[in-house]
Amino acid sequence: MSSLNCQRQSLTFRARSYMAFVLSPQPPIIEWLADLDATLERSKGFFAGHPVALDLSATRLSPAAIGQLIESLEARNIRVLGIEGIDPIDAGAKLPPLLRGGRGGQEVEVPEPAAASASAPVKKQDAASLLIDTPVRSGQSVVFVEGDVTVIGSVGSGAEIIAGGSIHIYGTLRGLAMAGASGNSRARIFCHRFEGELLAIGAHYRSADEIDASLRRGPAQAWLDGNTLKISAMN
Amino acid sequence: MNLFNRFRRGSAPVARERLQILLAHERNARSAPDLLDTLREEILEVIGRHVSFEPDKVLIKVDRGKCVSTLAVDIEIPNGLRPEGVAPPLGKLVPDQVCNEGAPVIQQGAA
Amino acid sequence: MSDEKSARVLVVTSGKGGVGKTTSTAALGAALADQGDKVVVIDFDVGLRNLDLVLGAERRVVFDLINVIHGVAKLPQALIRDKRLENLYLLPASQTRDKEALTEDGVAKVIAELRTKFDWIVCDSPAGIERGATLAMRHADAAIIVTNPEVSSVRDSDRIIGLLDSKTEKAERGERVDKHLLINRYHPWRAARGEMLSIDDVLEILSIPLLGIIPESEEVLRASNLGSPVTINAASSAPARAYFDATRRLKGEEIPMQIPSESRGLLNKLFGRKAA
């Protein structure tokens, strides 16, 4: 057994779910692109920075045509994260990856431009905070790297909240809370009642059995002090 | 309700009997096609030779018993025409196993 | 089956196995039928069917849900009418096939056809979170989540509640499936001694409205042995009355919740036998 073996680290693979906008082109593509341009006129940069999935199930495009469509979208500042609704044979190394298992499909309102004077530039209301007003159920995963997550309700055992910013739970935390996921060491976790399985800020974490039993069943706060994850009761 | 009084002692014997009948039929079905299914197919085929009917107008009822099972076939034949000699519903005697309780009884009519 | 109806579709689900979905489907279905509504109960546990057994119809199964989906039989040919309650029908599952035989389209068509003929469609979900369970809940207007006051059951119920908000047609349309908690196998004495999760514990964790509390009772086992749902076989017993109350709450009536207690159980034991 050489020391080489000890230096090897094992690779961990994890699965995460993310929310993405879905664009579903309808033939004829030229007209669809014109409609898209009209939407973008009304709301410039609506898709900028957001992951976009392309649902091609209503079309029958050749791999070359798919490539051209992706380029047309890139020219409009829309970056395609993945494609669904095509024959796996048509998926190629040059195209974005094939997506499987998409859930949901709620319509998203594209906001109308504010009918205000053009003098003051309207500051784009970026969603830096995600509000969830229903309980987060076991097995559900909330990922929001852009900012804080606030939950009005409890987070079930086996559920996870992963936020780039802080996590505020107005209820009981029974699952996992991981704040500061994008490296923000000042992120904190707050909950009305702590009964959780794991707390993490950035790369620093503590599982339930490493957390003082006296902290359970009461309001608690977690933060990073240097490289140490600190947890204390509130009030 | 006499039935209630009879099983006051315990419902387990009833359960045991139901399971014995049920599993006997299910094991049978797994090894060999259900006799009742075969009969049903053949009866419908024979009737079909003499008169035409809609497959979905056929109502089939079975009752699988320990010694005797009942098959009832109910067919809506258009215009009230009936093939000679056959009147719905049709009953069939299907002895499953030798009964200690005596000779199997012919059952007729819907289950 | 002449007057057009518009059924309310219920799914009886839990996630965890063995908590009492099938017995509850039978008891609730019979209770609704007893009140005059036209009810069909559907067994979605393909390959391990039990609803026919609990209803005492195991000897009368000719065609099943899979046969109807695959066009081997029409719906009226597969429906089995209860011998005791003429308003109660059963659509059994197949015992020889498995869940792969269920198709989304097929189930949708069956539910659509049943909607016009019944007041209630009650779907008995299998345990788990795969195909059988998700198809059973797909068309539900409301869900009854059967939970035992026990940690695994509660966590599994939470998972299932999450799925009701993502895997159903209603959820996909942006609407909410009405969720109702049915606590089953409640032991008054274990709860009193703190050996069992309390009603409040379960309610606090799951945060959905309580439909009813069904006490653990030998009447339920008897009913199963005899093949007659407890709401038919022992209609005045504590579990049966709890099921009847649950159906009335389902229909919008406000009935104060009876928490089963030890002394009540004793009274039932003394006077229950009188009803014959």
PDB file of N, CA, C and O in Angstrom, chain A residues 172-197:
ATOM      1  N   THR A 172     -40.502  25.111  11.825  1.00  0.00           N
ATOM      2  CA  THR A 172     -39.549  24.147  12.367  1.00  0.00           C
ATOM      3  C   THR A 172     -38.651  23.617  11.253  1.00  0.00           C
ATOM      4  O   THR A 172     -39.130  23.195  10.207  1.00  0.00           O
ATOM      5  N   LEU A 173     -37.343  23.651  11.515  1.00  0.00           N
ATOM      6  CA  LEU A 173     -36.416  23.054  10.555  1.00  0.00           C
ATOM      7  C   LEU A 173     -36.162  21.623  10.984  1.00  0.00           C
ATOM      8  O   LEU A 173     -35.607  21.382  12.052  1.00  0.00           O
ATOM      9  N   ARG A 174     -36.607  20.670  10.136  1.00  0.00           N
ATOM     10  CA  ARG A 174     -36.353  19.268  10.445  1.00  0.00           C
ATOM     11  C   ARG A 174     -35.377  18.657   9.459  1.00  0.00           C
ATOM     12  O   ARG A 174     -34.872  17.568   9.679  1.00  0.00           O
ATOM     13  N   GLY A 175     -35.166  19.380   8.360  1.00  0.00           N
ATOM     14  CA  GLY A 175     -34.320  18.815   7.306  1.00  0.00           C
ATOM     15  C   GLY A 175     -32.942  19.450   7.301  1.00  0.00           C
ATOM     16  O   GLY A 175     -32.335  19.689   8.332  1.00  0.00           O
ATOM     17  N   LEU A 176     -32.496  19.756   6.069  1.00  0.00           N
ATOM     18  CA  LEU A 176     -31.148  20.265   5.841  1.00  0.00           C
ATOM     19  C   LEU A 176     -31.195  21.735   5.493  1.00  0.00           C
ATOM     20  O   LEU A 176     -32.032  22.126   4.684  1.00  0.00           O
ATOM     21  N   ALA A 177     -30.290  22.548   6.054  1.00  0.00           N
ATOM     22  CA  ALA A 177     -30.211  23.936   5.613  1.00  0.00           C
ATOM     23  C   ALA A 177     -28.753  24.238   5.292  1.00  0.00           C
ATOM     24  O   ALA A 177     -27.873  24.055   6.144  1.00  0.00           O
ATOM     25  N   MET A 178     -28.494  24.672   4.067  1.00  0.00           N
ATOM     26  CA  MET A 178     -27.133  25.002   3.649  1.00  0.00           C
ATOM     27  C   MET A 178     -27.136  26.420   3.115  1.00  0.00           C
ATOM     28  O   MET A 178     -27.646  26.682   2.036  1.00  0.00           O
ATOM     29  N   ALA A 179     -26.563  27.338   3.889  1.00  0.00           N
ATOM     30  CA  ALA A 179     -26.537  28.750   3.481  1.00  0.00           C
ATOM     31  C   ALA A 179     -25.160  29.087   2.927  1.00  0.00           C
ATOM     32  O   ALA A 179     -24.217  28.323   3.052  1.00  0.00           O
ATOM     33  N   GLY A 180     -25.078  30.255   2.303  1.00  0.00           N
ATOM     34  CA  GLY A 180     -23.781  30.694   1.776  1.00  0.00           C
ATOM     35  C   GLY A 180     -23.195  29.730   0.777  1.00  0.00           C
ATOM     36  O   GLY A 180     -21.985  29.562   0.694  1.00  0.00           O
ATOM     37  N   ALA A 181     -24.084  29.100  -0.002  1.00  0.00           N
ATOM     38  CA  ALA A 181     -23.626  28.046  -0.911  1.00  0.00           C
ATOM     39  C   ALA A 181     -22.711  28.573  -2.007  1.00  0.00           C
ATOM     40  O   ALA A 181     -21.954  27.823  -2.606  1.00  0.00           O
ATOM     41  N   SER A 182     -22.798  29.891  -2.286  1.00  0.00           N
ATOM     42  CA  SER A 182     -21.942  30.413  -3.356  1.00  0.00           C
ATOM     43  C   SER A 182     -20.677  31.031  -2.782  1.00  0.00           C
ATOM     44  O   SER A 182     -19.965  31.755  -3.453  1.00  0.00           O
ATOM     45  N   GLY A 183     -20.410  30.771  -1.505  1.00  0.00           N
ATOM     46  CA  GLY A 183     -19.163  31.247  -0.918  1.00  0.00           C
ATOM     47  C   GLY A 183     -19.304  32.451  -0.009  1.00  0.00           C
ATOM     48  O   GLY A 183     -18.323  32.974   0.492  1.00  0.00           O
ATOM     49  N   ASN A 184     -20.531  32.890   0.239  1.00  0.00           N
ATOM     50  CA  ASN A 184     -20.761  34.056   1.098  1.00  0.00           C
ATOM     51  C   ASN A 184     -20.617  33.626   2.561  1.00  0.00           C
ATOM     52  O   ASN A 184     -21.511  33.014   3.146  1.00  0.00           O
ATOM     53  N   SER A 185     -19.478  33.951   3.154  1.00  0.00           N
ATOM     54  CA  SER A 185     -19.218  33.469   4.503  1.00  0.00           C
ATOM     55  C   SER A 185     -20.010  34.234   5.553  1.00  0.00           C
ATOM     56  O   SER A 185     -19.982  33.886   6.733  1.00  0.00           O
ATOM     57  N   ARG A 186     -20.709  35.297   5.128  1.00  0.00           N
ATOM     58  CA  ARG A 186     -21.482  36.054   6.110  1.00  0.00           C
ATOM     59  C   ARG A 186     -22.935  35.605   6.155  1.00  0.00           C
ATOM     60  O   ARG A 186     -23.742  36.189   6.869  1.00  0.00           O
ATOM     61  N   ALA A 187     -23.251  34.594   5.390  1.00  0.00           N
ATOM     62  CA  ALA A 187     -24.631  34.098   5.390  1.00  0.00           C
ATOM     63  C   ALA A 187     -24.929  33.445   6.731  1.00  0.00           C
ATOM     64  O   ALA A 187     -24.045  32.902   7.389  1.00  0.00           O
ATOM     65  N   ARG A 188     -26.218  33.520   7.117  1.00  0.00           N
ATOM     66  CA  ARG A 188     -26.615  32.909   8.382  1.00  0.00           C
ATOM     67  C   ARG A 188     -27.837  32.048   8.182  1.00  0.00           C
ATOM     68  O   ARG A 188     -28.534  32.143   7.176  1.00  0.00           O
ATOM     69  N   ILE A 189     -28.120  31.215   9.176  1.00  0.00           N
ATOM     70  CA  ILE A 189     -29.342  30.405   9.149  1.00  0.00           C
ATOM     71  C   ILE A 189     -30.129  30.741  10.408  1.00  0.00           C
ATOM     72  O   ILE A 189     -29.579  30.718  11.524  1.00  0.00           O
ATOM     73  N   PHE A 190     -31.397  31.060  10.236  1.00  0.00           N
ATOM     74  CA  PHE A 190     -32.267  31.352  11.374  1.00  0.00           C
ATOM     75  C   PHE A 190     -33.465  30.429  11.300  1.00  0.00           C
ATOM     76  O   PHE A 190     -34.033  30.241  10.226  1.00  0.00           O
ATOM     77  N   CYS A 191     -33.880  29.889  12.447  1.00  0.00           N
ATOM     78  CA  CYS A 191     -35.131  29.130  12.420  1.00  0.00           C
ATOM     79  C   CYS A 191     -35.866  29.298  13.745  1.00  0.00           C
ATOM     80  O   CYS A 191     -35.250  29.488  14.794  1.00  0.00           O
ATOM     81  N   HIS A 192     -37.196  29.218  13.668  1.00  0.00           N
ATOM     82  CA  HIS A 192     -38.041  29.376  14.848  1.00  0.00           C
ATOM     83  C   HIS A 192     -37.875  28.208  15.798  1.00  0.00           C
ATOM     84  O   HIS A 192     -38.030  28.356  17.000  1.00  0.00           O
ATOM     85  N   ARG A 193     -37.627  27.042  15.210  1.00  0.00           N
ATOM     86  CA  ARG A 193     -37.511  25.852  16.039  1.00  0.00           C
ATOM     87  C   ARG A 193     -36.554  24.913  15.340  1.00  0.00           C
ATOM     88  O   ARG A 193     -36.750  24.565  14.178  1.00  0.00           O
ATOM     89  N   PHE A 194     -35.503  24.549  16.041  1.00  0.00           N
ATOM     90  CA  PHE A 194     -34.482  23.737  15.402  1.00  0.00           C
ATOM     91  C   PHE A 194     -34.665  22.265  15.767  1.00  0.00           C
ATOM     92  O   PHE A 194     -34.597  21.890  16.939  1.00  0.00           O
ATOM     93  N   GLU A 195     -34.914  21.442  14.739  1.00  0.00           N
ATOM     94  CA  GLU A 195     -34.974  19.984  14.937  1.00  0.00           C
ATOM     95  C   GLU A 195     -34.320  19.348  13.727  1.00  0.00           C
ATOM     96  O   GLU A 195     -34.701  18.278  13.292  1.00  0.00           O
ATOM     97  N   GLY A 196     -33.314  20.088  13.173  1.00  0.00           N
ATOM     98  CA  GLY A 196     -32.809  19.715  11.859  1.00  0.00           C
ATOM     99  C   GLY A 196     -31.815  18.578  11.817  1.00  0.00           C
ATOM    100  O   GLY A 196     -31.348  18.090  12.836  1.00  0.00           O
ATOM    101  N   GLU A 197     -31.520  18.175  10.602  1.00  0.00           N
ATOM    102  CA  GLU A 197     -30.607  17.065  10.356  1.00  0.00           C
ATOM    103  C   GLU A 197     -29.192  17.553  10.098  1.00  0.00           C
ATOM    104  O   GLU A 197     -28.219  16.901  10.455  1.00  0.00           O
TER     105      GLU A 197
END
